GROMACS .gro file of C-alpha atoms in nm:
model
  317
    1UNK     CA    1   0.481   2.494  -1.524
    2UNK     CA    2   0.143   2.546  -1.365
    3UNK     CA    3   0.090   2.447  -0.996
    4UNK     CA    4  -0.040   2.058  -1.062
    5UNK     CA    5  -0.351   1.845  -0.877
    6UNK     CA    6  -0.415   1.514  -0.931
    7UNK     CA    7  -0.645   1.464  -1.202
    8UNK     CA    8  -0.715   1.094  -1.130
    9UNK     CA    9  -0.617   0.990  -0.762
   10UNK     CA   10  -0.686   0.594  -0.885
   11UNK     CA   11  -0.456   0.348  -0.973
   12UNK     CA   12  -0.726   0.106  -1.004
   13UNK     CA   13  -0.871   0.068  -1.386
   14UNK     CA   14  -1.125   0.242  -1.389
   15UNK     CA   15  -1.350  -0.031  -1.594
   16UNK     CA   16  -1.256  -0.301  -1.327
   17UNK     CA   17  -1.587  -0.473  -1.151
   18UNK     CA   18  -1.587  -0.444  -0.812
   19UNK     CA   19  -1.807  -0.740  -0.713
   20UNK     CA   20  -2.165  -0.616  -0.590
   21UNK     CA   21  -2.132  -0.732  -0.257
   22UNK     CA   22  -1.812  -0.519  -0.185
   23UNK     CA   23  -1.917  -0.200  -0.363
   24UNK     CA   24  -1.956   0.000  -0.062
   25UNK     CA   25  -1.603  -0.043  -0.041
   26UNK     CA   26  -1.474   0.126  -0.356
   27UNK     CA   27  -1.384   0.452  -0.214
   28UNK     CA   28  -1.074   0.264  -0.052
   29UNK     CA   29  -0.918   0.092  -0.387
   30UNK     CA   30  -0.616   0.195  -0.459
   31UNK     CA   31  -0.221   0.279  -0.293
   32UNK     CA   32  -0.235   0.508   0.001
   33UNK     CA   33   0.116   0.661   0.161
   34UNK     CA   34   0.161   0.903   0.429
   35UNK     CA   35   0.281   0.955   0.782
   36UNK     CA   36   0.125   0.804   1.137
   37UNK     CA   37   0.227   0.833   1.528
   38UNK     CA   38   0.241   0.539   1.763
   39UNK     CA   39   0.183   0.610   2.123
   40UNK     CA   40   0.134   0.369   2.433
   41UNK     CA   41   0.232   0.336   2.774
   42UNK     CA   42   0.441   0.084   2.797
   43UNK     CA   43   0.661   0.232   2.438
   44UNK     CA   44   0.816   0.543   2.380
   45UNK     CA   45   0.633   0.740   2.090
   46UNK     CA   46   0.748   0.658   1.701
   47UNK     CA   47   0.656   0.829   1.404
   48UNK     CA   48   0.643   0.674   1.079
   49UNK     CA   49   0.571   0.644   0.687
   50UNK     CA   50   0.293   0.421   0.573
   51UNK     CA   51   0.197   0.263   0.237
   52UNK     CA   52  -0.152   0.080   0.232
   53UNK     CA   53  -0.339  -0.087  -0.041
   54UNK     CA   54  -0.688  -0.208  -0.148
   55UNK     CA   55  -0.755  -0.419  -0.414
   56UNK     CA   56  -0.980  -0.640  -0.580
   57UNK     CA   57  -0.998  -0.890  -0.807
   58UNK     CA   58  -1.312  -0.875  -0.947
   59UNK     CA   59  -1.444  -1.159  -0.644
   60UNK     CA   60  -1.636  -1.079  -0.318
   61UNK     CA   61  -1.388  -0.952  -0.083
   62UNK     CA   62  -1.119  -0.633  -0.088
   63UNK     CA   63  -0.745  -0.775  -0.033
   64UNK     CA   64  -0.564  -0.510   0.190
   65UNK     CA   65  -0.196  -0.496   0.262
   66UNK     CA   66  -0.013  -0.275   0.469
   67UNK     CA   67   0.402  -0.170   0.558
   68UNK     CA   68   0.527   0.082   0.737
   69UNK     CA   69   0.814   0.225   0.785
   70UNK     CA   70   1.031   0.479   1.066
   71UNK     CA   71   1.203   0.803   0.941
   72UNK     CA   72   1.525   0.638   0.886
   73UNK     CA   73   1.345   0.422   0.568
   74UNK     CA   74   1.411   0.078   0.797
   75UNK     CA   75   1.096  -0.173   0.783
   76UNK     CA   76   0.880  -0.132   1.149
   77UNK     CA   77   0.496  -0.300   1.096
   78UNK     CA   78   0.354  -0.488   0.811
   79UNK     CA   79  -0.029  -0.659   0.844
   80UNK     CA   80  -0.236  -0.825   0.566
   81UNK     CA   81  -0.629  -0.870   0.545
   82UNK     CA   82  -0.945  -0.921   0.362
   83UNK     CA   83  -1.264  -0.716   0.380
   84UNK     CA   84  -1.616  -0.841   0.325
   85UNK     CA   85  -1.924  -0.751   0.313
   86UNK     CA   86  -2.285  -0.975   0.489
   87UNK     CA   87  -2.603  -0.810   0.543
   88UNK     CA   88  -2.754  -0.764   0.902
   89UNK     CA   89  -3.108  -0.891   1.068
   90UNK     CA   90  -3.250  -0.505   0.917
   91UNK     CA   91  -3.053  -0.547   0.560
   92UNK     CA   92  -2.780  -0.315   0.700
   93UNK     CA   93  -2.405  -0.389   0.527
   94UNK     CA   94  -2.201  -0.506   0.781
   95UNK     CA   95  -1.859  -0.484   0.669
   96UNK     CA   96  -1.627  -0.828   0.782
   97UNK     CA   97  -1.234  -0.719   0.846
   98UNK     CA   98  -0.986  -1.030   0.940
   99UNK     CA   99  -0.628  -0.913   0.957
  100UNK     CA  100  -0.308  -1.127   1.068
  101UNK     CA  101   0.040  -0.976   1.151
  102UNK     CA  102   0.430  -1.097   1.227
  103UNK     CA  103   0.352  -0.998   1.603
  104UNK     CA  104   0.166  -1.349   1.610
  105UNK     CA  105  -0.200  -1.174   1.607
  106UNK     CA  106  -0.571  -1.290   1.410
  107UNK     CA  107  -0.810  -0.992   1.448
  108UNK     CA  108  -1.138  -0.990   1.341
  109UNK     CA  109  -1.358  -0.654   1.305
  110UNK     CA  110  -1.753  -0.613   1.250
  111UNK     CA  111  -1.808  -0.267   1.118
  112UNK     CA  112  -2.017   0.010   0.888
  113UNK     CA  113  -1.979   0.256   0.705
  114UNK     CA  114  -2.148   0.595   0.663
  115UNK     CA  115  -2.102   0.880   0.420
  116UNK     CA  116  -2.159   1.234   0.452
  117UNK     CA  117  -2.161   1.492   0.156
  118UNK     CA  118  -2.095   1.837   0.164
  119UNK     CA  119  -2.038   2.125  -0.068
  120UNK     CA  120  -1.766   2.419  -0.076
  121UNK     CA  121  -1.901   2.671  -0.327
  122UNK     CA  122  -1.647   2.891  -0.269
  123UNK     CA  123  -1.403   2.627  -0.386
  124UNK     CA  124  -1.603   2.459  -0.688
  125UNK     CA  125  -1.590   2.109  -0.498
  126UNK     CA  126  -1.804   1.869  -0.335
  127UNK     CA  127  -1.664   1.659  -0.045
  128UNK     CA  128  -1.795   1.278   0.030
  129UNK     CA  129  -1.667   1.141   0.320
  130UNK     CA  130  -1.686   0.758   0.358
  131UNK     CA  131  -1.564   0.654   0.719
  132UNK     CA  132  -1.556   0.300   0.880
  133UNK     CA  133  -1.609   0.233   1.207
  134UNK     CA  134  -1.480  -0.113   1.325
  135UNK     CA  135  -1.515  -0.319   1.647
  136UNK     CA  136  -1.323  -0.583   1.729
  137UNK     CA  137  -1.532  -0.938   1.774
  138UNK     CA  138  -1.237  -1.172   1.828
  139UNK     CA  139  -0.880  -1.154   1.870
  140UNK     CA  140  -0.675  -1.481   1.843
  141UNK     CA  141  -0.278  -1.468   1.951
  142UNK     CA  142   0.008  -1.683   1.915
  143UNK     CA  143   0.201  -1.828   2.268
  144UNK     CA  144   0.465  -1.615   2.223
  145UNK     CA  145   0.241  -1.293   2.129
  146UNK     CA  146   0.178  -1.016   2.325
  147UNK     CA  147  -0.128  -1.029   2.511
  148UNK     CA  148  -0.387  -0.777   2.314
  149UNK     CA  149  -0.723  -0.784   2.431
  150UNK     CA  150  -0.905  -0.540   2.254
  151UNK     CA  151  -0.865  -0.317   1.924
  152UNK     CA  152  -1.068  -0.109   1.754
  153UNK     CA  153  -1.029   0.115   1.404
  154UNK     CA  154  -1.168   0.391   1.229
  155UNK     CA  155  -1.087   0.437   0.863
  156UNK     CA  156  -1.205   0.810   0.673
  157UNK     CA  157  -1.207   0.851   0.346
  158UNK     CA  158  -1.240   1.156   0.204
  159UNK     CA  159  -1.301   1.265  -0.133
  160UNK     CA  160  -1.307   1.638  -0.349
  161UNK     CA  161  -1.484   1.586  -0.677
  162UNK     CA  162  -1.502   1.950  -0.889
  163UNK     CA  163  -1.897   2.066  -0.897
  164UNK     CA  164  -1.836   2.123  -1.287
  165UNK     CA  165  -1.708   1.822  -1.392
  166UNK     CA  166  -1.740   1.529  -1.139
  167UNK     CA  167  -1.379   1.493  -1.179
  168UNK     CA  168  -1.210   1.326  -0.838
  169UNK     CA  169  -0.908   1.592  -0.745
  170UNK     CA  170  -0.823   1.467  -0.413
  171UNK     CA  171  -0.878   1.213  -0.194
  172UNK     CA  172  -0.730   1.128   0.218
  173UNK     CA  173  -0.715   0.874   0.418
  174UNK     CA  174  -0.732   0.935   0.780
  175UNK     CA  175  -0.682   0.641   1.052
  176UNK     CA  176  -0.686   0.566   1.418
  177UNK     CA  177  -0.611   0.288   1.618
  178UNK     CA  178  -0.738   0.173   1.980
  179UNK     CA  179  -0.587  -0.090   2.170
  180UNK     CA  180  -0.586  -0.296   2.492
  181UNK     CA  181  -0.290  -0.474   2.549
  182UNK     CA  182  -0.002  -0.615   2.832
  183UNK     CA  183  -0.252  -0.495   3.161
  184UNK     CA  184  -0.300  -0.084   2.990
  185UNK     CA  185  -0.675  -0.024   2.920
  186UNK     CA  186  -0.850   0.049   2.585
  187UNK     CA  187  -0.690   0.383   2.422
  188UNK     CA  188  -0.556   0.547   2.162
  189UNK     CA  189  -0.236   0.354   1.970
  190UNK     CA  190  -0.129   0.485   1.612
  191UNK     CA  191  -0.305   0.796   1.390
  192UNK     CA  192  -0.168   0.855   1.062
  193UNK     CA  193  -0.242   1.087   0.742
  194UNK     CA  194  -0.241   0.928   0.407
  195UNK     CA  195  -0.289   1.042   0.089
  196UNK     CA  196  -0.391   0.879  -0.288
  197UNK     CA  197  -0.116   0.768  -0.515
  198UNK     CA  198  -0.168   0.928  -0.866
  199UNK     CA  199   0.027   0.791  -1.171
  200UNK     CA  200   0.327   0.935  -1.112
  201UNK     CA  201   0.408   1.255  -1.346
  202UNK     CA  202   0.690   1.365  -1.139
  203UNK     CA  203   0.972   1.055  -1.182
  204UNK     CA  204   1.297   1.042  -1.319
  205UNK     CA  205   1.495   0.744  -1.302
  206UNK     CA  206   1.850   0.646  -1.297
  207UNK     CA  207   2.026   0.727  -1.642
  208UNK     CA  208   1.827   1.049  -1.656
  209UNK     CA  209   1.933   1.162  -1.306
  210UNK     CA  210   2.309   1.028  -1.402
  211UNK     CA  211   2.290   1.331  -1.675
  212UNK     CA  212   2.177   1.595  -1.420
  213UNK     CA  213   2.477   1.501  -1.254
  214UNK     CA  214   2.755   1.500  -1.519
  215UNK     CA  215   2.594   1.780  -1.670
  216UNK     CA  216   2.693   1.605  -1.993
  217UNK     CA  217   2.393   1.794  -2.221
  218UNK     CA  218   2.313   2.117  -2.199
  219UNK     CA  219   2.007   2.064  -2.413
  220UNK     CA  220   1.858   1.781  -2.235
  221UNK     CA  221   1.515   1.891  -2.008
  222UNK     CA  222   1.659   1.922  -1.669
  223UNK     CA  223   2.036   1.983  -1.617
  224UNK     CA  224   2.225   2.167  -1.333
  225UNK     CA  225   2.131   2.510  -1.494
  226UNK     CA  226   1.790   2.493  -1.422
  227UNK     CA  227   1.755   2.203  -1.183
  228UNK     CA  228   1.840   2.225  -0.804
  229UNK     CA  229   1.852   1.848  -0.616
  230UNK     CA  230   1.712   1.871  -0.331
  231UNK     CA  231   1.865   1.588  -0.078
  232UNK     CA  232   1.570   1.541   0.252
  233UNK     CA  233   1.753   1.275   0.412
  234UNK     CA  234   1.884   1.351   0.785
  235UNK     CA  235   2.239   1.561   0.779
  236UNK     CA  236   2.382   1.188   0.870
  237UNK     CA  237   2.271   1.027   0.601
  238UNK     CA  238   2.359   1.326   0.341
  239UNK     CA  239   2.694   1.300   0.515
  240UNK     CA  240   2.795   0.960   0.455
  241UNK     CA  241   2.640   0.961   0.088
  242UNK     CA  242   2.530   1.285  -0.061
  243UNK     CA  243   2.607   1.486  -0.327
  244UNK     CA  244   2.751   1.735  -0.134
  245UNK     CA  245   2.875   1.958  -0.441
  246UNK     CA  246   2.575   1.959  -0.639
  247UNK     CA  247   2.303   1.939  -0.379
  248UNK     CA  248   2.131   2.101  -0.071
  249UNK     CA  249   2.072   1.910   0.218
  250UNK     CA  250   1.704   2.006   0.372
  251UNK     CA  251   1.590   1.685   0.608
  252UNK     CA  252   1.203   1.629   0.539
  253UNK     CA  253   1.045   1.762   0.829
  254UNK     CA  254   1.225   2.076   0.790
  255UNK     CA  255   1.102   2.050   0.406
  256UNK     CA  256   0.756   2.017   0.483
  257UNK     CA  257   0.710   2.237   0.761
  258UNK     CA  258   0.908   2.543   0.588
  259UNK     CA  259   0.817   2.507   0.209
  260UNK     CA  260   0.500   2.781   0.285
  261UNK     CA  261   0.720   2.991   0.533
  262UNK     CA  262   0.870   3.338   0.391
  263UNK     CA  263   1.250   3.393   0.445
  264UNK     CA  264   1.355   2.979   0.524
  265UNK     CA  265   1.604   2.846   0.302
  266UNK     CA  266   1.300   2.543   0.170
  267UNK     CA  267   1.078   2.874   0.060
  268UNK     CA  268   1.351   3.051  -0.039
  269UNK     CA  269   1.378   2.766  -0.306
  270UNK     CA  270   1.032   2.744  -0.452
  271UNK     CA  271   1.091   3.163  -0.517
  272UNK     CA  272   1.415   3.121  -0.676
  273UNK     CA  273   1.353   2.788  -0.919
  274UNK     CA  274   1.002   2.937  -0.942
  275UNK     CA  275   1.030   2.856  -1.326
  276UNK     CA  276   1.276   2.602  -1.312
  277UNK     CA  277   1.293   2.235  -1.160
  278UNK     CA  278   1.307   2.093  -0.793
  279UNK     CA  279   1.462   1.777  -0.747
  280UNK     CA  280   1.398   1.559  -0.430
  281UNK     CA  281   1.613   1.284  -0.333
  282UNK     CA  282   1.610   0.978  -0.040
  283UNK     CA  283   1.734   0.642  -0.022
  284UNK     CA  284   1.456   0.457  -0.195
  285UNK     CA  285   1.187   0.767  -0.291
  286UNK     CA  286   0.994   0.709   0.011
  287UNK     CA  287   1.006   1.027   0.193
  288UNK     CA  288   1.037   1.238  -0.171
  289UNK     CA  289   0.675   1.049  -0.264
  290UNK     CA  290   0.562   1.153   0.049
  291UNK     CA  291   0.690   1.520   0.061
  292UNK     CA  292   0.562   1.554  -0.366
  293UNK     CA  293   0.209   1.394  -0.240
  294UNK     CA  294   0.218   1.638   0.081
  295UNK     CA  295   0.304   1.952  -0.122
  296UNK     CA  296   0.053   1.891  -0.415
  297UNK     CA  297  -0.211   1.815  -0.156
  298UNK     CA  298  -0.200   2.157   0.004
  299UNK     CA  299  -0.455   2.358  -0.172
  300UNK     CA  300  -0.302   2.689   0.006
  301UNK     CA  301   0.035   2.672  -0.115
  302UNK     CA  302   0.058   2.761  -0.496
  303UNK     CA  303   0.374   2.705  -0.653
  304UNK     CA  304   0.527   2.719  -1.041
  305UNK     CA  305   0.831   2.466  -0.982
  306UNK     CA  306   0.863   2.130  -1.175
  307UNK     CA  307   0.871   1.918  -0.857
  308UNK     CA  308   0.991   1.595  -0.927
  309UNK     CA  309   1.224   1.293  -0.751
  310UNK     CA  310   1.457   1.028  -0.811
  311UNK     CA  311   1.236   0.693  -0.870
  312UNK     CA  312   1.348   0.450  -0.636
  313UNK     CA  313   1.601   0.685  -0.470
  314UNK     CA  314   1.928   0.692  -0.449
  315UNK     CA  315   1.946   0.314  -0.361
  316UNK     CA  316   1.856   0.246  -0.748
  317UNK     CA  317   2.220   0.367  -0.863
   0.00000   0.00000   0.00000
C-alpha cells in the first residue's frame, strides 16, 4: 500500500450552509485532536491529548466543544462555547467568543481574523493560513472559582490545498493560551498541536481484531502472518493488560519520536512490515488516532505499511 494523505480533512458535509454571517469561520468546522502543554507558576507542567470541535447548524453562530485528556487516557479539562460574528464602526468582522467551563468560569473574547496565502512550488501546494486573535472583554467567575483575571487566545489554522487540483490535503490547528490568574501576571498557559480528523480509513473494530488474535483464518486480510500489533500504552499499562505473546510494547512518545530514526526498534518496524500491516493499540484509540494522524501528517517520512488501530481500543472488548 502506497504512503496515504488525507484526501478530504472535513467531516463536515460538504453541501452544509454555513450561515453568511459566520462564514469567515469555516476554516475551523470540523473534529480536531492532538497534543498541548500546560505551564504556570503556581502548577507543575502537564502534557495532554486534545479533541476540539466546530460545528454549525446551518444558524448564525459556530458551536465549539472541547475535552482533553493526560497521557494516562483519564479526563483533565473540558469547556463549551459559541462563536459569532458583528460588524465593527469601519465594517470590520469582529468575531464574538463566550466560553463556560466546570472550573466555575464565563469568558468572553472580541477578536479577528486574518489570512495569509502562500505558495510552495517545489511542493505543488498552496498554504492559507487563517489565525484568530482574541482578547478577553469580560470574565465572570463562580464564588468558589479561582480568581482569573485575564485570558487571551490565538487560534491558527492552516491549510495545504494541491496547486493542480484545489484539493484540501492537510490542514493544523495550532493554539495558545494566556492567562492571569491567583496574584501571577498575564503569560503563557497551555500550547497544543492539533490536527484534522479525516473519515477514518484505518479502523478495525472488535470481531475483526478478535480474528487477528485467534488467528482462526488464514485467508482473512490481516492475520498474525502479516500483521504486527503494535501496543503504545506505558510498560504499566501493557503489563497489567497486554497481549504480551502476540504484541510489542512501544509507549507513544517513544513511537512518535523514533518511527523516522534508523536502527530503533519503532523504525525497525516500518522496514520490516514495509508491505505488510501495523497495528496500533490503547485503551480507547486515543493515543493510536493521534499517533495514525501524527504519522500521516509528516510529509518527510514516507512509508508503505497498512497503518491501522483498534476502534475504540482495547476498552471496546
Amino acid at each position: 500500500m502506497c504512503s496515504r494523505s488525507p484526501k478530504n480533512n472535513n467531516n463536515i458535509p460538504q453541501d452544509y450552509k454555513i450561515h453568511d454571517k459566520v462564514k469567515c469561520l469555516k476554516p475551523f468546522l470540523g473534529v480536531w485532536k492532538g497534543k498541548g502543554k500546560g505551564v504556570y507558576p503556581t502548577i507543575d507542567s502537564f502534557e495532554y491529548f486534545e479533541e476540539a470541535s466546530f460545528s454549525t447548524m446551518g444558524k448564525p453562530f459556530v458551536y465549539y466543544q472541547q475535552k482533553t485528556k493526560n497521557l494516562n487516557d483519564e479526563p483533565l479539562h473540558t469547556e463549551t462555547g459559541y462563536f459569532r460574528v458583528r460588524k465593527g464602526e469601519n465594517d470590520e468582522e469582529i468575531v464574538e467568543l463566550v466560553v463556560t467551563d466546570p472550573t466555575g468560569t464565563c469568558q468572553m473574547y472580541d477578536g479577528e481574523i486574518t489570512i495569509t496565502k502562500s505558495t510552495e512550488e517545489e511542493n505543488n501546494v498552496e498554504v492559507i493560513e487563517t489565525t484568530l486573535s482574541l482578547n478577553f472583554t469580560k470574565i465572570i467567575t463562580t464564588p468558589s472559582s479561582k480568581a482569573v483575571t485575564a485570558l487571551n487566545r490565538v487560534i491558527r489554522i492552516s491549510q495545504q490545498y494541491e496547486l493542480d487540483s484545489s484539493r484540501e490535503i492537510k490542514s493544523s490547528l495550532d493554539y495558545s493560551v494566556e492567562m492571569e490568574a491567583v496574584e501571577q501576571p498575564l503569560q503563557n498557559h497551555l500550547k497544543a498541536n492539533l490536527f484534522k480528523q479525516v473519515p477514518p480509513d484505518y479502523n478495525i473494530y472488535k470481531d475483526e481484531f478478535n480474528e487477528i488474535l485467534s488467528n482462526s483464518n488464514n485467508n482473512t486480510k490481516y492475520n498474525l502472518d502479516n500483521t504486527v500489533i503494535v501496543d503504545i500504552r506505558e510498560p504499566d499499562e501493557f503489563e497489567k493488560n497486554g497481549f504480551k505473546d502476540k504484541s510489542v510494547n512501544l509507549p507513544m512518545g517513544k513511537f512518535l519520536h523514533e518511527y523516522d530514526h534508523v536502527d530503533t526498534p519503532t523504525y525497525d518496524i516500518f522496514q520490516e512490515y514495509a508491505d505488510k500491516t501495523i497495528l496500533l493499540l490503547c485503551n480507547t484509540s486515543f493515543r493510536t488516532e493521534v499517533a495514525i494522524q501524527s504519522i500521516l501528517n509528516d510529509d518527510s517520512f514516507k512509508f508503505t505499511a497498512n497503518l491501522i488501530h483498534l476502534k475504540n481500543g482495547l476498552k471496546s472488548l
